[in-house]
XYZ file of C-alpha atoms in Angstrom:
474
model
C 36.059 30.274 -23.966
C 35.496 29.857 -26.989
C 33.606 26.644 -27.616
C 30.594 25.679 -25.645
C 28.470 21.816 -26.689
C 25.324 21.090 -26.170
C 24.388 16.905 -26.411
C 21.397 16.205 -27.400
C 18.503 15.933 -24.955
C 16.596 13.247 -27.025
C 17.187 10.747 -29.996
C 15.595 7.279 -31.603
C 15.867 4.806 -34.315
C 12.967 4.661 -36.598
C 12.447 1.764 -39.424
C 10.081 -0.643 -41.435
C 12.829 -2.860 -41.669
C 11.173 -6.452 -41.791
C 11.862 -8.812 -38.648
C 13.241 -12.428 -38.695
C 10.755 -13.779 -40.299
C 10.702 -11.378 -43.283
C 7.090 -11.143 -42.691
C 6.174 -8.577 -40.611
C 7.684 -5.194 -39.974
C 9.410 -3.164 -37.273
C 7.588 -0.448 -38.831
C 5.996 0.061 -35.059
C 9.520 -0.324 -33.078
C 10.484 2.166 -30.861
C 14.182 2.330 -29.968
C 14.795 5.495 -28.086
C 16.975 4.627 -25.102
C 19.225 2.623 -27.393
C 23.134 3.595 -27.126
C 23.442 3.362 -31.102
C 21.320 5.319 -34.025
C 21.486 3.624 -37.102
C 20.556 4.558 -40.729
C 20.595 1.867 -43.761
C 19.138 1.043 -46.651
C 17.945 -2.818 -47.863
C 16.905 -3.766 -51.145
C 15.168 -7.010 -52.368
C 15.845 -9.012 -48.972
C 12.459 -10.288 -49.129
C 11.160 -10.092 -52.541
C 13.208 -8.470 -55.934
C 11.306 -5.242 -54.823
C 11.356 -5.082 -51.331
C 13.018 -1.566 -49.462
C 13.920 -1.335 -45.574
C 14.789 1.716 -44.699
C 15.917 2.925 -41.001
C 16.109 7.025 -39.867
C 17.356 8.476 -36.688
C 15.796 11.259 -34.990
C 17.696 13.446 -33.054
C 16.829 16.690 -30.596
C 18.729 19.498 -28.401
C 18.619 21.494 -25.507
C 17.837 24.422 -27.901
C 16.068 26.570 -24.596
C 19.619 25.821 -23.307
C 21.152 27.468 -25.926
C 18.743 30.528 -26.058
C 19.588 31.330 -22.099
C 23.193 31.159 -22.674
C 22.496 33.503 -25.938
C 20.559 36.037 -23.397
C 23.490 36.056 -20.503
C 25.781 36.903 -22.831
C 28.108 33.700 -22.837
C 27.043 33.163 -27.041
C 27.757 36.178 -29.317
C 25.045 37.094 -31.284
C 23.796 35.802 -34.461
C 27.044 36.051 -37.471
C 29.053 35.714 -34.875
C 28.145 31.918 -33.648
C 28.795 28.460 -35.802
C 27.312 25.719 -34.577
C 28.388 22.157 -36.166
C 25.940 19.332 -35.415
C 28.399 16.357 -34.506
C 27.725 12.522 -34.663
C 30.570 10.012 -33.753
C 30.654 6.823 -36.197
C 30.207 3.444 -34.360
C 32.044 0.914 -35.384
C 30.949 -2.355 -35.688
C 31.350 -6.311 -36.912
C 28.554 -5.838 -39.903
C 28.834 -4.313 -43.896
C 29.593 -0.487 -44.103
C 28.913 1.481 -46.235
C 30.608 3.507 -48.772
C 30.002 6.856 -50.559
C 26.966 7.824 -49.295
C 24.985 10.948 -48.395
C 23.167 11.470 -45.067
C 20.643 14.088 -45.542
C 20.118 16.374 -41.857
C 16.754 17.671 -41.893
C 14.050 19.583 -39.863
C 11.969 17.703 -37.804
C 8.278 19.939 -38.340
C 6.297 18.204 -35.584
C 7.208 17.648 -31.486
C 7.588 13.415 -30.890
C 8.539 11.404 -28.733
C 11.878 9.499 -27.156
C 10.260 6.297 -25.495
C 12.147 3.998 -23.959
C 12.673 1.091 -26.575
C 16.454 -0.671 -26.406
C 15.597 -3.734 -29.271
C 17.149 -2.366 -32.373
C 17.125 -6.604 -33.697
C 13.630 -7.942 -33.511
C 11.853 -4.561 -32.831
C 10.325 -5.876 -29.679
C 9.565 -2.456 -28.158
C 6.605 -0.568 -29.473
C 5.405 3.233 -28.676
C 5.830 6.353 -28.560
C 8.120 7.705 -31.827
C 8.693 4.805 -34.530
C 8.437 5.040 -38.206
C 4.690 5.016 -38.132
C 4.249 7.553 -34.815
C 5.205 10.498 -34.026
C 4.243 9.674 -30.650
C 1.865 6.695 -28.423
C -1.423 7.122 -30.069
C -0.326 10.332 -32.860
C 0.926 9.406 -36.076
C 3.352 11.019 -38.515
C 1.303 12.828 -41.769
C 4.006 11.030 -43.346
C 5.429 7.207 -42.287
C 8.713 7.700 -41.988
C 8.964 11.441 -40.433
C 7.525 14.661 -41.281
C 10.594 17.256 -41.999
C 10.350 20.539 -44.039
C 11.847 20.827 -46.761
C 14.201 24.290 -45.744
C 17.008 24.127 -44.003
C 18.415 20.561 -45.138
C 22.081 19.697 -44.869
C 24.128 17.330 -46.778
C 26.925 14.936 -45.762
C 29.331 13.107 -47.527
C 30.631 9.523 -46.557
C 33.695 8.565 -48.771
C 34.464 5.420 -46.907
C 31.465 5.472 -44.256
C 33.436 4.612 -40.893
C 33.521 9.071 -40.723
C 32.123 11.188 -38.134
C 29.239 13.527 -39.118
C 30.147 17.033 -38.926
C 27.402 19.253 -39.887
C 27.394 24.024 -40.205
C 24.364 23.861 -39.543
C 24.523 27.524 -38.407
C 21.728 29.206 -39.716
C 18.971 26.507 -38.649
C 20.318 26.961 -35.036
C 19.756 30.293 -35.217
C 16.228 29.804 -36.852
C 15.419 28.013 -33.932
C 16.878 30.183 -31.720
C 14.880 33.028 -33.102
C 11.255 31.257 -33.080
C 11.451 30.937 -37.152
C 11.331 27.291 -36.766
C 10.171 25.369 -34.010
C 13.000 23.300 -32.206
C 11.559 19.688 -33.112
C 15.451 18.293 -33.348
C 16.104 17.315 -36.798
C 16.376 13.863 -39.187
C 19.505 12.162 -40.628
C 19.166 9.829 -43.294
C 20.311 8.670 -46.857
C 18.689 10.983 -49.090
C 15.962 10.390 -51.351
C 17.739 8.898 -54.425
C 19.342 6.827 -52.964
C 16.568 5.237 -49.842
C 14.828 4.567 -53.261
C 18.686 2.793 -54.670
C 18.351 -0.411 -56.091
C 21.854 -0.566 -53.914
C 21.890 -1.686 -50.349
C 23.693 1.074 -48.028
C 23.555 -1.405 -44.551
C 24.384 -0.398 -42.606
C 25.775 2.914 -40.563
C 26.394 3.345 -37.140
C 26.355 6.512 -34.759
C 26.607 6.346 -30.437
C 23.797 7.860 -28.854
C 23.309 10.065 -26.683
C 22.714 7.400 -23.775
C 26.077 5.679 -25.193
C 28.778 4.872 -22.079
C 31.412 6.802 -24.407
C 31.184 10.746 -23.221
C 32.684 12.240 -25.582
C 30.534 10.130 -28.516
C 27.504 11.610 -27.982
C 25.380 13.367 -30.123
C 25.812 17.387 -29.666
C 25.872 20.363 -31.411
C 29.075 22.754 -30.613
C 29.326 26.839 -30.533
C 32.130 27.295 -31.928
C 32.882 31.664 -32.230
C 36.645 33.616 -32.338
C 37.105 35.073 -28.869
C 40.370 35.684 -29.297
C 41.365 39.266 -27.680
C 44.540 40.246 -30.159
C 45.576 43.570 -27.628
C 49.071 45.275 -30.101
C 49.710 47.519 -26.529
C 53.124 45.851 -26.264
C 54.073 45.461 -29.886
C 52.715 48.686 -31.205
C 54.056 49.451 -34.817
C 54.240 52.862 -36.077
C 53.618 52.711 -39.543
C 55.728 51.452 -41.973
C 55.698 52.181 -46.099
C 57.033 48.343 -46.272
C 53.754 46.963 -44.849
C 50.452 46.786 -45.969
C 47.516 49.634 -44.121
C 45.891 46.779 -42.460
C 49.370 45.710 -41.291
C 50.091 49.124 -39.998
C 46.607 49.246 -37.576
C 47.354 48.525 -33.969
C 44.118 47.060 -32.175
C 43.894 48.433 -28.709
C 41.724 47.329 -25.842
C 39.613 48.891 -22.637
C 38.623 47.020 -20.100
C 35.964 48.128 -17.537
C 36.110 45.814 -14.041
C 34.669 47.039 -11.128
C 35.670 44.954 -8.235
C 36.399 41.718 -10.407
C 33.888 42.416 -12.873
C 33.080 43.343 -16.152
C 30.743 46.311 -16.507
C 29.982 48.184 -19.333
C 30.387 52.241 -19.094
C 26.835 53.692 -18.450
C 27.568 56.680 -21.073
C 28.924 54.204 -23.917
C 26.923 51.143 -23.262
C 27.224 48.731 -26.197
C 27.588 51.579 -28.352
C 30.577 53.795 -29.835
C 33.788 54.989 -27.870
C 36.436 57.328 -29.127
C 40.616 57.136 -28.979
C 42.533 59.769 -29.931
C 47.123 59.262 -29.381
C 49.519 61.286 -27.712
C 53.453 61.527 -27.214
C 54.634 61.777 -23.732
C 57.169 59.941 -21.438
C 55.275 59.366 -18.523
C 52.004 60.544 -19.168
C 49.759 62.207 -22.124
C 51.586 65.617 -23.434
C 50.480 68.450 -26.323
C 48.029 67.687 -28.778
C 46.372 64.858 -30.020
C 48.937 63.197 -33.169
C 47.363 62.130 -36.461
C 46.539 58.925 -37.321
C 46.445 56.916 -40.602
C 44.155 59.446 -42.703
C 44.742 62.369 -41.795
C 42.377 62.067 -38.624
C 42.672 63.076 -35.163
C 40.321 60.858 -33.778
C 39.457 56.857 -34.673
C 35.957 55.529 -33.180
C 36.107 51.654 -31.304
C 33.123 49.612 -30.463
C 32.015 47.226 -27.600
C 33.290 43.986 -27.584
C 32.125 42.337 -25.004
C 29.884 42.881 -21.260
C 33.022 46.241 -19.838
C 35.398 45.767 -22.557
C 36.235 48.280 -25.812
C 38.290 47.840 -28.879
C 40.034 49.881 -31.835
C 42.285 50.041 -34.332
C 44.785 52.975 -35.179
C 47.991 53.591 -37.415
C 50.088 56.311 -36.535
C 52.547 57.661 -38.850
C 54.882 59.674 -36.079
C 57.862 58.191 -35.197
C 57.953 58.638 -31.480
C 59.156 56.074 -29.050
C 55.983 56.021 -26.268
C 52.377 56.775 -26.952
C 49.677 56.937 -24.922
C 46.003 55.983 -26.163
C 42.955 58.290 -24.682
C 39.422 56.658 -24.655
C 36.793 59.414 -24.773
C 33.063 59.593 -24.962
C 32.745 62.024 -28.693
C 35.188 63.250 -31.155
C 34.743 67.382 -29.489
C 37.783 68.959 -29.260
C 36.775 68.842 -25.332
C 35.724 65.470 -24.879
C 35.194 63.535 -21.760
C 38.018 61.073 -20.970
C 37.125 57.966 -19.908
C 40.461 56.313 -19.427
C 43.924 56.897 -20.180
C 45.909 53.323 -21.267
C 49.344 52.173 -20.074
C 52.464 53.828 -21.556
C 53.051 51.882 -24.928
C 56.702 51.626 -26.230
C 56.510 51.488 -29.689
C 58.337 49.708 -32.545
C 59.686 50.554 -35.581
C 59.462 47.979 -38.360
C 62.507 46.970 -40.423
C 63.181 44.564 -42.847
C 64.611 41.135 -42.940
C 67.456 39.425 -44.419
C 67.158 36.257 -43.355
C 63.106 34.015 -43.910
C 64.200 32.252 -40.471
C 60.754 31.034 -38.854
C 60.978 31.746 -34.843
C 61.574 28.818 -32.219
C 59.871 29.099 -29.150
C 59.951 28.093 -25.524
C 56.489 28.127 -23.740
C 54.567 27.180 -20.518
C 51.532 27.764 -19.065
C 52.587 29.781 -15.800
C 49.566 29.431 -13.582
C 48.204 25.853 -13.946
C 47.599 23.699 -11.652
C 47.513 19.684 -11.233
C 43.614 19.315 -10.735
C 40.328 20.860 -11.471
C 36.682 20.531 -11.004
C 34.413 20.607 -13.569
C 32.572 23.665 -12.273
C 36.177 25.876 -12.853
C 36.130 28.289 -15.745
C 39.415 29.114 -15.806
C 42.356 31.485 -17.337
C 45.764 29.894 -18.327
C 48.668 32.416 -18.865
C 51.780 31.723 -21.099
C 54.710 32.518 -20.713
C 57.085 32.165 -24.399
C 60.503 32.973 -25.302
C 62.344 32.421 -28.449
C 64.224 29.241 -28.261
C 67.810 31.012 -29.010
C 67.361 33.222 -26.790
C 70.187 34.560 -24.846
C 70.178 36.082 -21.055
C 72.502 39.053 -20.009
C 74.263 39.898 -16.530
C 71.147 41.991 -16.827
C 68.466 39.664 -17.449
C 69.906 37.006 -14.893
C 69.846 39.344 -11.663
C 66.676 41.054 -12.818
C 62.972 39.175 -11.798
C 61.352 40.414 -15.036
C 62.199 38.311 -17.811
C 61.103 39.284 -21.116
C 57.354 37.383 -22.083
C 57.466 37.374 -26.292
C 53.879 37.170 -27.639
C 52.848 35.137 -29.994
C 50.260 36.426 -32.411
C 48.944 33.118 -34.318
C 48.931 30.340 -31.361
C 46.038 27.454 -30.798
C 45.797 24.984 -28.567
C 44.270 21.598 -28.606
C 43.713 19.462 -25.886
C 43.386 15.766 -25.720
C 42.758 12.722 -22.777
C 46.020 11.034 -21.928
C 44.957 8.164 -21.753
C 44.203 7.074 -24.894
C 45.055 10.173 -26.944
C 41.466 10.897 -27.929
C 41.530 14.641 -29.102
C 38.443 15.857 -27.138
C 39.618 19.433 -28.721
C 41.099 19.570 -31.750
C 43.374 22.494 -33.117
C 41.093 25.365 -34.518
C 42.554 26.469 -37.463
C 39.448 27.086 -39.811
C 37.293 29.853 -40.747
C 36.116 30.615 -37.113
C 39.795 30.083 -35.337
C 37.977 28.696 -31.970
C 41.093 28.060 -29.975
C 43.135 30.651 -31.051
C 44.690 32.474 -27.783
C 44.464 36.025 -27.052
C 47.087 38.442 -25.852
C 47.395 41.370 -23.775
C 49.855 43.691 -22.117
C 51.009 40.583 -20.832
C 51.305 37.993 -23.438
C 49.221 35.314 -24.391
C 46.530 33.687 -22.972
C 43.162 31.710 -23.012
C 39.855 30.892 -21.174
C 38.752 27.348 -20.826
C 35.621 25.835 -19.301
C 36.061 22.609 -17.447
C 32.104 21.069 -17.497
C 33.385 20.619 -21.122
C 34.998 17.746 -19.771
C 34.575 14.422 -17.901
C 35.837 13.912 -14.632
C 38.062 11.737 -13.702
C 40.544 11.408 -16.308
C 43.953 13.353 -17.146
C 44.171 15.507 -20.076
C 46.538 17.808 -21.718
C 46.781 21.144 -23.811
C 49.194 21.142 -26.845
C 49.475 24.071 -28.819
C 50.305 25.022 -32.710
C 51.934 28.005 -33.818
C 51.279 29.803 -37.620
C 54.325 31.878 -38.848
C 54.564 32.604 -42.100
C 51.471 30.103 -43.419
C 52.738 27.237 -42.467
C 51.752 25.635 -38.598
C 54.644 23.825 -35.743
C 53.648 22.017 -33.103
C 55.324 23.001 -30.045
C 57.061 19.846 -28.199
C 56.060 20.626 -24.655
C 52.500 19.050 -23.458
C 51.161 20.623 -20.091
C 49.142 17.845 -18.468
C 46.110 17.977 -15.091
C 42.956 15.771 -13.928
C 39.373 16.975 -14.068
C 37.617 15.256 -10.369
């Protein structure tokens, strides 16, 4: 699973806007229980020089993020991106265009409060424009913020969602460099002090009835396992060096649970390649660079990988994993038979077309399930022979670059869009059984039907598959 969401555990709108009488201020008002968050500036409403501002405070459960990092649910620093997401709330008032919002870490503790009134500003106390909490004032009216780790989001049309990568800030919260008091979201200093009004940008708050519109931080990482055991390429002069490399994996699983090899832990492991039909025979084969051993490493608990290139034109190979590069190493594992492939150039540029199926899809799941989905794929123009018709085993085609998205079928709302960017957080893995991906059902709201769709990347182009795979969450 390469996605984890952490919904805000506190949020509030604070303002110094004038009440309807245009004489008294709402600066003592609290709106912590509202299902809407607001940002605006209003110029010249009471007098030609009057200025009214509204800002957002929101805070996230960083302690849970820390726990997940410690438990290994989240990869280490440098391997995870954290994205701040606030969803636009459409409304009937004027929405500003062509403006920026600044996201800044709040520098002191604040109290969410229970206020609801966003019109007359009648609910007082807790955090507001003047106070961080009941009886405790901000050092500066409007909130106290750190000047470092600031982020910016531009809104051309005004109705966009806010989506900003705040990885550096979250990592500082995790390691304690910065205390987690959440972030403030407001117009830039120049826009807050502009002669132009920016009225009114709204987002859904954590109390919103719309499950997927609540503010959250989304952790994204590429968890795709690309095990080339089923499509091992013998090195070819037609391919660049990196494409001649084949990545192999070693899975150490005991009684249904992955465990580290004690002698390796999270360190290095070594791999040698042998020829053979049913078992490794003879001497080690030379690998890319003239070496006979490559160094592999730790991927996750009980999982290790290494990349090798073999130029010797043999049909069958075996990978042997061992403790060091010595002449008589201690063997940990010998992989299954690798049926190699010789690369050949083509005289056409036809793109592959596929028929796919999720072979283990169930009609329904609970929100507590973490499921591994297995995919069967074959080329669309596949023609079975008499042998394959009679055989119980039909070859499964591995697709190297395929991504999933998930949407709610009742309204086609995209819960998880295709993750094809730099992080590639919805890319499918593959091993000697074909493509697969892991999914955590706790991401989903129960009592709805959902569907997976798939997008294949080939030759620099993306092609969406026609198939969709539906299930309910109970």
